[in-house]
Amino acid sequence: MAIKTILCIEDDRFIGEMYVRSLHKAGYDVDWMVDGNDGLVAARNKPYDLILLDVMLPERRGSEILQSLRGNGEDLIPNTKVIVMTNFDQDEESRLAMQANVDAYLIKADITPKKLLSVIEKLR
Amino acid sequence: MAVKKSNNNPPAMVRDYWPRFKKRAVMLTILMQVAVTIVIGCALIAGGVLTTSIVFWIILIAILATTIGVNVILLTLLTLPFKDLTSARTHVSGEPTDVTPPNPNARHFEQDGFKPILQLIYALALGSTTEKSSDAAGSQLPLASITTALDNTDVGFIIMDESGQVTYANPKAPTHTDPNGKQVIDLLFDDDFTLEVWLKDCEQHAVHAEHTWKRVPNKVTGEEGRKIYDVTASYQKGSTAEVVVSLFDRSSDYQPDDDDLDFIAFAAHELRGPITVIRGYLDVFGDEVGDKLDADQSELLKRLVVSANRLSGYINNILNASRYDRRHLKVHLVEDSLTYIYDSIKDDMELRASSQSRVLSVHFPDDLPTVAADANSASEVLSNLIDNALKYSNEGGAVNVTATQEGNFVSVSVEDHGIGMPGNVVSNLFHKFYRSHRSRETVSGTGIGLYISKAIVESHGGKIGVRSAEGEGSTFTFSLPIYSTVADKLKASNNSNEGLINHTDGGWIKNHAMFRG
């Protein structure tokens, strides 16, 4: 399934704009949410092909959003791919817990927009 | 009186003193009385008493017998306390003796006030020979109070005999009893110069010596009850306490607590934010305006990219080192090929080489077996070694990266033809924050890269090492286990954690902890 629509949940304005700009240029439809609550609502209401999820977010952490969407033994977004993108050095346990439910777990500082595009390409 | 004369020959044993003293005193008394009697005899003769008279002899013998009798009785009475003191000392000295030790609770000792003197002698002896009765001996007594102090102090004390066997350890000293019932010291020395090695050295070359080790932990990082000591050992040849080790608990100074881990994690998060933007926009910039730049401007852009990439690498090193120090560094070994691992850093490394005018050539044989590796960590090792090789090379210098199969391992070597290192530098190279005197002057860096590289390689079960000649260059080598040799072990240990072991083809991103750009 080709990825067309993307939800980016990212509170850093510079970083968010950077991704949105590159993804737009590459032809994707991108919605950008800044806080965790808005991000969770958007993810529930619209069937995105891909969610780019930050961890350290205002209102609601990325790990909580993932828990609401995919925890409790029920997958509310079965047709959506999820990439966690964080600069926060999570402890082993939290990181593994998130990794188990997502398609990729990336460190933002190590990923340029170009690299992000190539990762998304490989998710297809 | 004669008995008050001092004795110039101290006895070898305490118990021998009293009989000898008594014998001499009695002999002296008799001799003196004979002399006195002779003087009296002379006086009588001068006074007109005839030596042929029976009265003369009767008087002389009577005087001699009476004075000797009286003096011996006096002698016995007057030296009685001295005798008791001596027998008490004989008793506490531990020498075998038939003499009954004087009982301080006897009525006459209580009456004449001799009791506290005897008690003092016994108490002093108790304090020095019996550890358990320190409380009974009373805290005002020197030896007893030393034992109490050793039990209560936070400083660890260990005494060892000439065979290196622990003969005493106070409660704060980190020791345990091994299955053979021997007391063993728990200290993890940083390098090969351990307490044991030092002791052997002392036995051969020293009469008196002292040595201090700093930052010596008793347990590995993360283990419960870990403490970090400054350890001072002193050696005195021939003494019953040949080695005395004092251990000062410096854990609070040396062992930052979990708050610091959080601090490092948060600091890294803050630092990574701006780096993300810098690297990201440099990437965008290169794409969008790259072909409009002239050669000079392209070179400047390239340097910006290289510097931003390096900065990002350093932050990862700091985070890894901090994790490693707390035993939080974990590697997830999956089947991977060196080519894949290198691919993730290839662009960055080539850029770094060209921006510094070095010639980087990386060649991994096609038939190289796959390795069990944590791709991110392994790429950090490779990146650290290549980065060092580039840094310490000369203008236009070649850096060659190759790999060969060696037994159950794939051995990767990174060779440069740069400034090289003398032997004394090589031995310290993998220590944290170690930088040789010269490299400090000529090349920037934190000295943390090799430290964390060693930690990562060893976490893989591999080894890292270096061959170097000053002025000729260095070759760093590290090994990673061949996947097929450890596959069974890995699968067994990860059954509960499905997906950790996976082939590099198909769904490879999912099984990697992180993807590095």
XYZ file of C-alpha atoms in Angstrom:
641
model
C 0.000 0.000 0.000
C 1.502 3.233 -1.063
C 1.820 5.914 1.571
C -0.010 9.092 0.690
C -1.306 10.762 3.835
C 0.946 11.505 6.770
C 0.264 12.866 10.264
C 3.253 14.558 11.858
C 3.001 15.066 15.628
C 5.915 17.328 16.537
C 6.098 20.221 18.981
C 9.347 21.825 17.799
C 8.362 24.406 15.202
C 11.639 24.349 13.258
C 11.753 20.577 13.114
C 8.053 20.253 12.282
C 8.259 22.796 9.472
C 11.366 21.116 8.112
C 9.685 17.717 7.826
C 6.423 19.108 6.513
C 8.257 21.087 3.857
C 10.256 18.092 2.623
C 7.313 15.711 2.731
C 5.140 18.192 0.807
C 7.845 18.565 -1.793
C 8.024 14.807 -2.125
C 4.288 14.735 -2.876
C 2.772 13.570 0.412
C -0.314 15.066 2.091
C 0.854 16.127 5.513
C -1.103 17.238 8.570
C 0.958 18.656 11.397
C -0.148 18.637 15.043
C 1.847 20.356 17.760
C 0.521 18.905 20.988
C -0.191 15.369 22.118
C -3.952 15.752 22.624
C -4.561 17.217 19.171
C -2.317 14.542 17.714
C -4.273 11.712 19.327
C -7.625 13.166 18.193
C -6.371 13.552 14.619
C -4.935 10.029 14.565
C -8.285 8.592 15.705
C -10.459 10.616 13.361
C -8.622 10.299 10.069
C -7.163 7.094 8.638
C -3.600 8.193 7.861
C -1.180 5.955 6.032
C 1.666 7.009 8.292
C 2.123 8.762 11.635
C 5.413 10.433 12.577
C 5.318 10.444 16.360
C 7.511 12.490 18.687
C 7.950 11.305 22.287
C 8.416 14.474 24.355
C 5.173 16.312 23.603
C 3.079 18.826 25.528
C -0.220 17.589 27.028
C 0.324 13.960 26.140
C 3.506 12.013 25.579
C 4.118 10.050 22.401
C 4.267 6.850 24.433
C 0.771 7.580 25.828
C -0.588 8.309 22.358
C 0.793 4.996 21.130
C -0.663 3.240 24.152
C -4.118 4.738 23.419
C -3.935 3.745 19.776
C -2.322 0.333 19.972
C -2.221 -0.721 23.606
C -4.881 -2.647 25.516
C -4.820 -5.491 22.995
C -6.701 -3.519 20.390
C -5.266 -1.799 17.327
C -7.331 1.303 16.509
C -5.166 2.098 13.480
C -4.508 -1.246 11.793
C -3.828 0.293 8.379
C -1.481 2.961 9.604
C 2.303 2.723 9.842
C 3.988 4.490 12.761
C 7.513 5.877 12.963
C 8.692 7.145 16.344
C 11.019 10.085 15.959
C 12.670 11.351 19.084
C 15.765 13.059 20.368
C 15.045 11.938 23.899
C 17.211 9.178 25.270
C 14.539 6.927 26.715
C 15.334 4.199 29.157
C 15.644 0.737 27.687
C 12.260 -0.473 28.900
C 10.219 2.414 27.505
C 12.081 2.280 24.234
C 11.536 -1.444 23.744
C 7.868 -1.062 24.674
C 7.404 1.550 21.963
C 9.531 -0.321 19.420
C 7.336 -3.390 19.748
C 4.355 -1.431 18.401
C 5.904 0.658 15.659
C 7.567 0.232 12.287
C 10.688 2.244 13.014
C 12.231 4.060 15.920
C 14.520 6.881 14.851
C 16.729 9.471 16.501
C 15.856 12.792 14.908
C 19.376 14.174 15.192
C 20.601 11.286 13.059
C 17.926 11.659 10.406
C 17.876 14.355 7.783
C 14.699 14.939 5.750
C 16.317 13.090 2.848
C 16.990 10.058 5.060
C 13.462 10.230 6.394
C 12.107 10.049 2.861
C 14.217 6.974 2.142
C 12.970 5.296 5.329
C 9.358 6.014 4.328
C 10.092 4.584 0.875
C 11.263 1.345 2.508
C 8.088 1.037 4.585
C 5.927 0.344 1.577
C 66.926 -2.095 102.193
C 68.583 -4.559 99.909
C 65.395 -5.563 98.118
C 64.923 -2.082 96.718
C 67.951 -2.458 94.516
C 67.121 -2.509 90.863
C 67.785 -5.488 88.659
C 69.917 -4.793 85.603
C 69.162 -8.037 83.749
C 65.567 -8.070 82.477
C 64.245 -11.653 82.381
C 63.476 -13.304 79.069
C 60.160 -14.574 80.381
C 57.870 -12.796 82.762
C 57.342 -15.856 84.958
C 61.132 -16.321 85.507
C 61.539 -12.924 86.996
C 59.943 -13.398 90.391
C 61.864 -16.569 91.566
C 65.142 -15.054 90.460
C 64.412 -11.753 92.152
C 63.344 -13.480 95.386
C 66.409 -15.698 95.478
C 68.730 -12.771 95.006
C 66.939 -10.639 97.587
C 67.141 -13.386 100.258
C 70.824 -14.029 99.515
C 71.564 -10.339 99.781
C 69.672 -10.056 103.068
C 71.630 -12.966 104.581
C 74.964 -11.577 103.395
C 74.163 -8.142 104.855
C 73.165 -9.656 108.198
C 76.391 -11.705 108.322
C 78.315 -8.501 107.687
C 76.371 -6.695 110.463
C 77.047 -9.591 112.820
C 80.776 -9.457 112.071
C 80.780 -5.733 112.874
C 78.963 -6.417 116.165
C 81.514 -9.211 116.942
C 84.403 -6.794 116.391
C 82.710 -4.231 118.654
C 82.328 -6.822 121.413
C 86.009 -7.791 121.145
C 87.011 -4.158 121.328
C 84.725 -3.833 124.382
C 86.735 -6.534 126.182
C 84.577 -9.573 125.605
C 86.837 -12.589 125.093
C 86.331 -14.691 121.962
C 86.921 -17.739 124.112
C 83.882 -16.838 126.218
C 80.762 -18.866 125.457
C 78.628 -15.754 126.007
C 80.328 -14.038 123.031
C 79.255 -16.768 120.585
C 75.768 -17.060 122.043
C 75.207 -13.332 121.576
C 76.531 -13.357 118.012
C 74.456 -16.373 116.896
C 71.328 -14.988 118.570
C 71.712 -11.638 116.839
C 72.382 -13.268 113.449
C 69.427 -15.643 113.669
C 67.003 -12.981 114.886
C 67.907 -10.341 112.312
C 67.868 -12.792 109.442
C 64.488 -14.108 110.554
C 63.036 -10.622 111.016
C 64.423 -9.371 107.725
C 63.208 -12.290 105.686
C 59.720 -11.881 107.176
C 59.853 -8.145 106.447
C 61.095 -8.815 102.935
C 58.240 -11.195 102.217
C 55.643 -8.769 103.553
C 56.997 -5.679 101.808
C 57.406 -7.307 98.392
C 54.006 -8.975 98.480
C 52.295 -6.398 96.168
C 55.270 -6.650 93.852
C 54.889 -10.432 93.774
C 51.188 -10.167 92.999
C 51.820 -7.692 90.229
C 54.411 -9.967 88.696
C 52.206 -13.049 88.833
C 49.325 -11.057 87.349
C 51.592 -10.010 84.507
C 52.786 -13.585 84.059
C 49.160 -14.644 83.841
C 48.137 -12.078 81.209
C 51.290 -12.654 79.191
C 49.889 -16.073 78.310
C 52.958 -17.979 79.521
C 52.358 -21.400 81.087
C 52.719 -21.139 84.880
C 51.798 -23.018 88.082
C 51.192 -19.824 89.995
C 47.567 -19.063 90.748
C 46.758 -15.631 89.387
C 45.868 -13.148 92.139
C 42.133 -12.653 92.397
C 41.200 -8.970 92.390
C 38.004 -9.814 94.282
C 39.900 -11.274 97.267
C 39.009 -9.466 100.463
C 42.508 -8.310 101.351
C 42.937 -6.713 97.902
C 39.695 -4.840 98.417
C 40.802 -3.706 101.861
C 44.253 -2.501 100.933
C 43.131 -0.883 97.672
C 45.135 -3.179 95.398
C 42.007 -4.348 93.565
C 41.790 -1.563 90.898
C 45.454 -2.045 90.044
C 44.921 -5.748 89.295
C 41.708 -4.987 87.415
C 43.543 -2.499 85.232
C 46.131 -5.092 84.265
C 43.478 -7.677 83.419
C 41.337 -5.174 81.481
C 44.256 -3.993 79.384
C 45.039 -7.574 78.508
C 41.413 -8.293 77.562
C 41.275 -5.298 75.261
C 44.274 -6.383 73.273
C 43.540 -10.065 72.826
C 39.777 -10.532 72.765
C 37.770 -8.673 70.135
C 34.359 -9.689 71.363
C 34.649 -8.282 74.855
C 35.293 -4.722 73.802
C 32.177 -3.527 75.623
C 33.085 -5.391 78.800
C 36.515 -3.816 78.844
C 35.071 -0.326 78.953
C 35.496 2.486 76.502
C 37.958 4.483 78.536
C 40.640 1.880 77.981
C 42.932 2.492 74.994
C 43.082 -0.954 73.320
C 39.435 -1.731 73.860
C 38.383 1.611 72.491
C 40.477 1.039 69.366
C 38.514 -2.132 68.639
C 35.249 -0.308 69.220
C 36.392 2.509 66.955
C 37.333 0.054 64.195
C 33.903 -1.529 64.454
C 32.146 1.806 64.167
C 34.221 3.802 61.705
C 33.157 4.245 58.098
C 36.702 3.600 56.972
C 37.438 0.013 56.044
C 40.525 -1.611 57.563
C 42.053 -4.884 56.470
C 45.144 -6.494 57.940
C 46.970 -9.205 56.047
C 49.839 -11.479 57.025
C 52.929 -12.232 54.985
C 51.112 -14.819 52.844
C 48.565 -12.225 51.740
C 45.857 -13.885 53.838
C 43.363 -11.556 55.527
C 43.799 -11.792 59.297
C 41.494 -8.969 60.263
C 38.810 -6.962 58.481
C 36.534 -4.493 60.216
C 32.806 -4.423 59.368
C 33.092 -1.670 56.722
C 35.824 -3.446 54.777
C 34.504 -5.013 51.540
C 35.292 -8.683 52.078
C 33.515 -11.984 51.762
C 34.304 -15.526 52.833
C 35.012 -17.911 49.981
C 33.935 -21.594 49.928
C 37.263 -22.601 51.489
C 36.521 -20.415 54.494
C 39.093 -17.809 53.546
C 38.309 -14.150 53.789
C 38.659 -12.487 50.390
C 38.817 -8.782 49.570
C 36.202 -7.519 47.081
C 37.941 -4.916 44.976
C 37.846 -4.518 41.193
C 41.039 -2.839 40.139
C 40.951 -0.839 36.954
C 44.110 -2.262 35.433
C 46.655 -4.992 36.008
C 48.386 -3.261 38.910
C 46.250 -4.785 41.649
C 46.821 -4.995 45.384
C 48.080 -8.538 44.876
C 50.596 -7.529 42.231
C 51.803 -4.652 44.390
C 52.208 -6.988 47.352
C 54.298 -9.445 45.389
C 56.421 -6.565 44.209
C 56.849 -5.361 47.806
C 57.888 -8.791 49.043
C 60.690 -8.848 46.543
C 61.907 -5.297 46.603
C 60.706 -3.399 49.657
C 61.015 -3.222 53.409
C 58.506 -0.460 53.849
C 56.158 0.764 51.117
C 52.867 2.528 50.623
C 50.556 2.803 47.621
C 47.212 4.455 46.917
C 44.637 3.458 44.322
C 41.849 5.876 43.481
C 38.311 5.016 42.369
C 38.354 1.307 43.095
C 34.862 -0.214 43.058
C 33.930 -3.371 44.951
C 31.306 -4.404 42.402
C 30.593 -3.807 38.746
C 28.449 -0.868 37.735
C 24.766 -1.347 38.413
C 25.197 -4.131 40.939
C 23.506 -3.669 44.280
C 25.668 -2.309 47.095
C 28.358 -0.967 44.783
C 30.818 1.343 46.491
C 33.836 3.181 45.187
C 36.898 3.463 47.396
C 40.188 5.228 47.576
C 42.455 2.447 48.785
C 45.734 2.962 50.632
C 47.914 -0.011 51.467
C 51.038 0.088 53.601
C 53.598 -2.654 53.790
C 56.061 -3.383 56.603
C 58.257 -6.415 56.101
C 58.387 -8.830 59.026
C 55.600 -7.214 61.017
C 52.758 -9.459 62.239
C 50.449 -7.062 60.426
C 52.572 -6.995 57.311
C 49.979 -5.259 55.152
C 47.437 -2.756 56.417
C 44.828 -1.641 53.888
C 42.617 1.386 54.553
C 39.581 1.914 52.356
C 37.871 5.286 52.207
C 34.349 5.129 50.836
C 34.147 7.841 48.172
C 30.983 6.569 46.473
C 29.143 9.855 46.873
C 31.934 11.725 45.077
C 32.540 9.204 42.329
C 29.121 7.743 41.704
C 26.673 10.244 40.322
C 23.142 9.144 41.091
C 20.229 8.616 38.788
C 19.439 12.314 38.727
C 22.599 12.797 36.731
C 21.560 10.149 34.245
C 18.340 12.045 33.759
C 20.325 15.228 33.437
C 22.456 13.731 30.677
C 19.385 12.383 28.912
C 17.670 15.768 29.049
C 20.816 17.638 28.065
C 21.216 15.331 25.074
C 17.598 15.962 24.135
C 18.158 19.708 24.226
C 21.396 19.500 22.239
C 19.924 17.199 19.642
C 17.057 19.581 18.841
C 19.182 22.297 17.226
C 21.427 19.658 15.603
C 18.384 18.075 13.984
C 17.483 21.402 12.452
C 21.053 22.235 11.395
C 21.628 18.833 9.784
C 18.168 18.809 8.263
C 18.381 22.219 6.640
C 21.969 21.649 5.503
C 20.610 18.583 3.743
C 17.763 20.590 2.205
C 20.132 23.402 1.348
C 22.545 21.078 -0.428
C 19.703 19.613 -2.452
C 18.082 22.871 -3.413
C 20.962 25.254 -4.001
C 23.907 22.865 -4.269
C 24.299 23.208 -8.018
C 24.259 27.009 -7.832
C 27.285 27.164 -5.519
C 30.814 27.625 -6.787
C 33.598 25.271 -5.672
C 34.597 27.363 -2.650
C 31.050 27.678 -1.396
C 30.425 23.948 -1.859
C 33.500 23.245 0.233
C 32.174 25.504 3.007
C 28.822 23.761 2.921
C 30.563 20.409 3.084
C 32.474 21.495 6.193
C 29.233 22.579 7.835
C 27.728 19.172 7.128
C 30.783 17.288 8.408
C 30.903 19.359 11.604
C 27.198 18.921 12.302
C 27.533 15.165 11.737
C 30.507 14.961 14.063
C 28.687 16.891 16.754
C 25.823 14.464 16.493
C 28.275 11.562 16.817
C 29.880 13.055 19.914
C 26.536 13.394 21.634
C 25.855 9.725 20.919
C 29.255 8.852 22.375
C 28.537 10.802 25.550
C 25.147 9.171 25.943
C 26.589 5.720 25.345
C 29.451 6.283 27.770
C 27.020 7.463 30.400
C 24.847 4.396 29.810
C 27.854 2.126 29.870
C 29.139 3.545 33.157
C 25.778 2.712 34.707
C 25.482 -0.605 32.947
C 22.551 0.635 30.918
C 24.327 0.026 27.645
C 22.702 -2.917 25.965
C 23.302 -4.258 22.522
C 20.711 -6.159 20.524
C 22.598 -8.575 18.368
C 20.984 -9.412 15.069
C 22.303 -10.937 11.887
C 23.853 -8.193 9.837
C 26.588 -7.700 7.311
C 29.479 -5.293 7.662
C 28.579 -3.771 4.331
C 25.075 -2.924 5.604
C 26.520 -1.522 8.813
C 28.986 0.614 6.934
C 26.345 1.768 4.440
C 24.568 3.711 7.164
C 27.647 5.869 7.769
C 29.239 5.673 4.341
C 28.159 9.082 2.994
C 29.143 10.792 6.196
C 32.577 9.125 6.333
C 33.343 9.881 2.687
C 32.386 13.486 3.231
C 34.621 13.696 6.284
C 37.523 12.189 4.352
C 37.193 14.476 1.362
C 36.728 17.613 3.474
C 40.039 16.840 5.200
C 41.780 15.762 1.971
C 42.241 12.159 3.064
C 41.824 9.106 0.884
C 39.393 6.682 2.492
C 39.121 3.241 0.978
C 36.755 0.683 2.462
C 36.764 -2.819 1.142
C 34.910 -5.745 2.686
C 35.271 -9.087 0.855
C 32.014 -10.326 -0.670
C 32.317 -13.772 0.894
C 32.582 -12.369 4.434
C 30.134 -14.200 6.742
C 27.356 -12.207 8.426
C 28.015 -11.001 11.953
C 25.923 -10.820 15.115
C 25.869 -7.102 15.746
C 23.863 -4.185 16.982
C 24.018 -2.160 13.788
C 23.851 1.261 15.452
C 26.475 0.503 18.037
C 28.737 -1.268 15.563
C 28.475 1.640 13.143
C 29.460 3.984 15.980
C 32.602 1.927 16.582
C 33.444 1.988 12.897
C 32.695 5.685 12.701
C 34.844 6.465 15.768
C 37.803 4.498 14.422
C 37.558 5.949 10.925
C 37.116 9.448 12.325
C 40.261 9.019 14.453
C 42.230 7.622 11.522
C 41.217 10.617 9.407
C 42.052 13.061 12.194
C 45.501 11.652 12.897
C 46.461 11.249 9.244
C 48.481 13.709 7.243
C 47.229 15.733 4.315
C 46.469 13.340 1.462
C 47.006 10.320 3.732
C 45.323 7.026 3.004
C 42.976 5.303 5.440
C 42.245 1.662 4.623
C 39.383 -0.278 6.105
C 39.319 -4.031 5.538
C 37.914 -7.155 7.149
C 38.902 -10.803 7.349
C 37.516 -13.912 8.931
C 39.486 -15.061 11.986
C 38.173 -18.175 13.679
C 34.662 -17.470 14.932
C 35.060 -13.756 14.412
C 35.152 -11.217 11.665
C 38.063 -8.927 12.283
C 37.829 -5.359 10.997
C 40.912 -3.219 10.718
C 41.220 0.510 10.213
C 44.694 1.470 9.119
C 46.191 4.934 8.817
C 49.644 6.211 7.920
C 49.547 9.208 10.199
C 51.421 10.379 13.258
C 51.222 7.059 15.157
C 51.824 6.685 18.886
C 54.622 5.600 21.218
C 54.048 2.477 23.327
C 53.247 4.275 26.598
C 50.347 6.049 24.913
C 48.932 2.844 23.449
C 48.473 1.220 26.849
C 46.264 4.061 28.092
C 44.386 4.592 24.898
C 41.095 2.956 25.788
C 40.666 4.781 29.085
C 37.934 7.348 29.403
C 38.989 10.902 28.594
C 42.528 9.737 27.874
C 44.297 11.807 25.273
C 47.988 11.762 24.672
C 49.929 14.909 25.437
C 50.550 15.607 21.807
C 47.092 14.879 20.523
C 45.783 17.364 23.051
C 47.832 20.055 21.363
C 47.200 19.180 17.770
C 43.793 17.579 17.370
C 40.441 18.321 18.957
C 38.338 15.622 20.569
C 36.971 14.367 23.860
C 38.921 11.145 24.340
C 35.661 9.312 24.859
C 35.383 7.653 21.448
C 37.821 4.785 22.021
C 36.514 4.209 25.527
C 32.972 3.696 24.289
C 34.168 1.754 21.233
C 35.897 -0.726 23.519
C 32.758 -1.016 25.641
C 30.594 -1.655 22.583
C 32.945 -4.215 21.026
C 33.288 -6.082 24.310
C 29.501 -6.063 24.728
C 29.432 -7.942 21.441
C 31.882 -10.497 22.810
C 34.628 -9.156 20.553
C 37.998 -7.553 21.148
C 39.527 -4.245 20.205
C 43.200 -3.492 19.916
C 45.797 -1.356 18.244
C 49.233 -1.637 16.686
C 51.084 1.585 16.290
C 54.506 2.939 15.469
C 55.377 6.550 16.089
C 55.605 8.469 12.851
C 54.379 5.525 10.791
C 50.722 5.255 11.658
C 48.302 3.071 13.579
C 46.068 0.108 12.838
C 43.025 -0.370 15.006
C 41.376 -3.771 14.893
C 38.089 -4.957 16.349
C 36.253 -8.232 16.050
C 32.564 -9.149 15.911
C 31.218 -12.691 16.292
C 30.169 -14.531 13.150
C 26.407 -14.868 13.290
C 26.238 -18.620 12.660
C 28.529 -19.305 15.633
C 26.263 -17.543 18.117
C 22.843 -17.835 16.468
C 21.604 -20.636 18.732
C 22.682 -18.821 21.834
C 21.035 -15.591 20.726
C 17.768 -17.281 19.796
C 17.652 -19.062 23.121
C 18.222 -15.895 25.095
C 15.698 -13.880 23.146
C 12.761 -16.212 22.882
C 10.667 -13.916 25.001
C 11.578 -10.933 22.887
C 10.355 -11.905 19.468
C 11.751 -10.078 16.507
C 15.123 -9.223 17.987
C 16.794 -11.751 15.780
C 16.040 -11.235 12.165
C 17.617 -11.348 8.794
C 18.784 -8.161 7.238
C 16.610 -8.633 4.209
C 12.931 -7.892 4.569
C 11.480 -5.738 7.356
C 14.925 -4.774 8.468
C 13.985 -1.411 9.884
C 11.530 -2.902 12.306
C 14.220 -4.994 13.899
C 16.733 -2.262 14.401
C 16.720 -0.267 17.545
C 17.414 2.888 15.638
C 18.183 3.855 12.143
C 21.181 6.055 11.733
C 21.461 8.509 8.904
